[in-house]
XYZ file of N, CA and C in Angstrom:
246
model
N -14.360 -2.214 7.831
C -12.977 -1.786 8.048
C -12.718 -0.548 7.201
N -12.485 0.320 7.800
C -11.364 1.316 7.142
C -10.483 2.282 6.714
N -9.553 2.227 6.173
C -9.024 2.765 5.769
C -8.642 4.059 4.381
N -7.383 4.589 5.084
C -7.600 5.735 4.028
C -7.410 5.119 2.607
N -7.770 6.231 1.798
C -6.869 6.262 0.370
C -5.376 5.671 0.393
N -4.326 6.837 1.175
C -3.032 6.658 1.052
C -2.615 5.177 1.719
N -3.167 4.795 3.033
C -3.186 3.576 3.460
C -3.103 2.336 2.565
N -4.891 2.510 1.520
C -5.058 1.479 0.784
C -3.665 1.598 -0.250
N -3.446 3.017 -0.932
C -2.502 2.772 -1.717
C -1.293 2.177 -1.831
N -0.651 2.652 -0.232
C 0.801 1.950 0.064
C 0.644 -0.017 0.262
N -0.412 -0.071 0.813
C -0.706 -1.857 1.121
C -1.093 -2.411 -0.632
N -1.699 -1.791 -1.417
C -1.916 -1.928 -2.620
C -0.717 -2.178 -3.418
N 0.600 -0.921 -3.085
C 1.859 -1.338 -3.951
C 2.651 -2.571 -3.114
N 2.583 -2.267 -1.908
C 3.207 -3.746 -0.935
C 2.473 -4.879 -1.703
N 1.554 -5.131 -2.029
C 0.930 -5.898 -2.470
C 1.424 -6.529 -3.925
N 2.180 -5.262 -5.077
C 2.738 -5.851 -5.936
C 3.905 -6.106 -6.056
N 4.261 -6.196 -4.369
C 5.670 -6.458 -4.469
C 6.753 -4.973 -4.022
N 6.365 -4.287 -4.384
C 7.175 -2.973 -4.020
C 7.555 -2.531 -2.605
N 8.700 -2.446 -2.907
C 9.611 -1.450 -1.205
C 8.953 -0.289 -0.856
N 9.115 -0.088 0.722
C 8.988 0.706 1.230
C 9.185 2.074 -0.179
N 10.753 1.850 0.127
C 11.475 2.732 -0.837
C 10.995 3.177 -2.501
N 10.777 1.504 -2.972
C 9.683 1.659 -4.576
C 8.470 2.447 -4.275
N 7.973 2.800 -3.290
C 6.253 3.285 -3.382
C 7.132 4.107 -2.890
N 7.396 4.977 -1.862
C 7.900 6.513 -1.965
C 8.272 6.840 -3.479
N 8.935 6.628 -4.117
C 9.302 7.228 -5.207
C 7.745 6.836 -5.981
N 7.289 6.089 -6.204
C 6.098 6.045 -7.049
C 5.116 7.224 -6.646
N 4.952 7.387 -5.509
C 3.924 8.504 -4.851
C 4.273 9.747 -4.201
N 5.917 9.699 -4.946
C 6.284 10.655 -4.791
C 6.462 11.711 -2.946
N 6.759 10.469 -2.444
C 6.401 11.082 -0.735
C 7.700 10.442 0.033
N 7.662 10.870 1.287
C 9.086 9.889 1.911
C 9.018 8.330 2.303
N 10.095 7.712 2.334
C 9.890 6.564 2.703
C 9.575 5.944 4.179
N 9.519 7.000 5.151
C 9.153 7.569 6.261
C 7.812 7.592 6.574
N 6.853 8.605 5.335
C 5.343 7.988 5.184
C 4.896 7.478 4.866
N 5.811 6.328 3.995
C 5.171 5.505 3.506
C 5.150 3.917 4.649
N 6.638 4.173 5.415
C 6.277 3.488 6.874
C 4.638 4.004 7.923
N 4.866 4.999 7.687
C 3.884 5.252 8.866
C 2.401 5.145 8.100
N 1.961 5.137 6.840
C 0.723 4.396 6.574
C 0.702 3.034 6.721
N 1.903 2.145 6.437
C 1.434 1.351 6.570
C 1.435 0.458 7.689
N 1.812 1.379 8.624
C 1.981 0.677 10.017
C 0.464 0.860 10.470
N 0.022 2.129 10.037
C -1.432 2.512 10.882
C -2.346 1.539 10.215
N -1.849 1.342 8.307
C -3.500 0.155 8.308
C -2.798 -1.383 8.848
N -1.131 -1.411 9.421
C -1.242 -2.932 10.055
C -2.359 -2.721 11.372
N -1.639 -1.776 12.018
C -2.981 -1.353 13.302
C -4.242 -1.727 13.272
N -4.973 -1.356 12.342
C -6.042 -1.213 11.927
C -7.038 -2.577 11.316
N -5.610 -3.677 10.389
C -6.001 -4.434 10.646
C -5.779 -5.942 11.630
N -5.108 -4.902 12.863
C -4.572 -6.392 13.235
C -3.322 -6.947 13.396
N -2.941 -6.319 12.016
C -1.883 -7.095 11.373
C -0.117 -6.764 12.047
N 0.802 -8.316 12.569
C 1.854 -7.483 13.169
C 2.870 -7.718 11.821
N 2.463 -8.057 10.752
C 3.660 -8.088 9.785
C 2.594 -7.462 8.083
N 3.601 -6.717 7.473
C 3.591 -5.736 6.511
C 2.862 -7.283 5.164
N 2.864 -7.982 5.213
C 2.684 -8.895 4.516
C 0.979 -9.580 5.099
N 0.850 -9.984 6.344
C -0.410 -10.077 6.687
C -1.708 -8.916 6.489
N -0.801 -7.428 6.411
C -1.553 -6.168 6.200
C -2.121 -6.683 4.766
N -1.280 -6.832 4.161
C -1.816 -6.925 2.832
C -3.134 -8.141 2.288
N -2.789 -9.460 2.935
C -3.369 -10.749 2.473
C -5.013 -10.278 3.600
N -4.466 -9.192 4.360
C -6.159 -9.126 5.239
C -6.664 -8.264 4.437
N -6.049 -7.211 3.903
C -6.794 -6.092 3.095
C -7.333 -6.737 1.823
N -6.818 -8.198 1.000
C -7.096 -8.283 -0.135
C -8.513 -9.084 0.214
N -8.106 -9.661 1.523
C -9.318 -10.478 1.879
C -10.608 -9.850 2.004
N -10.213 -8.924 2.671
C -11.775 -7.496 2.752
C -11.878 -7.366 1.889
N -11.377 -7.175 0.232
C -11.727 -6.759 -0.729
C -11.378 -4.681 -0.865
N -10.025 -4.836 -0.072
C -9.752 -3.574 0.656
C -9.064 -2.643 -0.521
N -7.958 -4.066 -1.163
C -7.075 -3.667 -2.575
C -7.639 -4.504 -3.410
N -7.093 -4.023 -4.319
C -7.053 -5.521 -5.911
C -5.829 -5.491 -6.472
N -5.233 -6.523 -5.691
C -3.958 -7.356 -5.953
C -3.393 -7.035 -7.701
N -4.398 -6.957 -8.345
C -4.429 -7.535 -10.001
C -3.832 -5.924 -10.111
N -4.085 -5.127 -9.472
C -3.957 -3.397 -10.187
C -2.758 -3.235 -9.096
N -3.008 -3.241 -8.128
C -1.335 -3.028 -6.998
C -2.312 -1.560 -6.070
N -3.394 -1.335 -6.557
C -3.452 0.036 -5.501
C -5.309 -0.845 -5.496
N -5.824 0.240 -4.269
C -7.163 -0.340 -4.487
C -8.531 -0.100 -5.472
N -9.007 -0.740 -4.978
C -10.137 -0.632 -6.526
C -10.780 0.488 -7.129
N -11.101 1.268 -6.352
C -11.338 3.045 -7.071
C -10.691 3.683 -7.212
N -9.075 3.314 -7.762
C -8.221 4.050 -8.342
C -8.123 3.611 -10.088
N -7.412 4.235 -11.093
C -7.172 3.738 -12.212
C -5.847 3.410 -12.603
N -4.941 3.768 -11.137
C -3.236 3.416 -11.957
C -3.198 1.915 -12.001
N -2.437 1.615 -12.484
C -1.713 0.285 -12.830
C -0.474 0.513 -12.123
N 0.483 -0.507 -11.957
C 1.494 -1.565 -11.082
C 2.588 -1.273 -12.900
N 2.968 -0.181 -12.241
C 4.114 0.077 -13.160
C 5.887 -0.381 -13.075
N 6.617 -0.683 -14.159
C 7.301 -1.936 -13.957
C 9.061 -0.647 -13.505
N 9.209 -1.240 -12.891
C 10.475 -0.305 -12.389
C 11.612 -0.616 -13.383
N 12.270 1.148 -13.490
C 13.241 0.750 -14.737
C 14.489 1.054 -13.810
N 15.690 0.922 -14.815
C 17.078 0.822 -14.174
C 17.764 1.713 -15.545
């Protein structure tokens, strides 16, 4: 299976929980592309809900849940302030 970078990344922050809206601002992009990656890796895997994208990608070993993005990245799952 796969997918891009930006793909893995957005299913990676879905993964720790983060909005559409939280990962645009984290990656600094619209919340617009951050719909449309992650619609293409639901496509891609299958998947018709934003939540199955994720539990199939962790299953491939696609993300790592534990970091929020996938495994050949080095950010960390940074805690949102107010």
């Amino acid at each position: 299976m796969w997918l891009s970078d930006r793909e893995k990344e957005c299913l990676g922050w879905a993964a720790a929980g983060k909005s559409s809206w939280d990962i645009a601002v984290i990656l600094s992009i619209s919340e617009n592309t951050v719909n449309f990656h992650v619609k293409n890796a639901m496509k891609k895997l299958g998947a018709t809900r934003r939540t199955l994208a994720v539990v199939k990608a962790i299953n491939l070993g696609l993300i790592d849940p534990s970091l929020g993005i996938d495994p050949g990245h080095e950010h960390k799952v940074r805690a949102k302030t107010n």
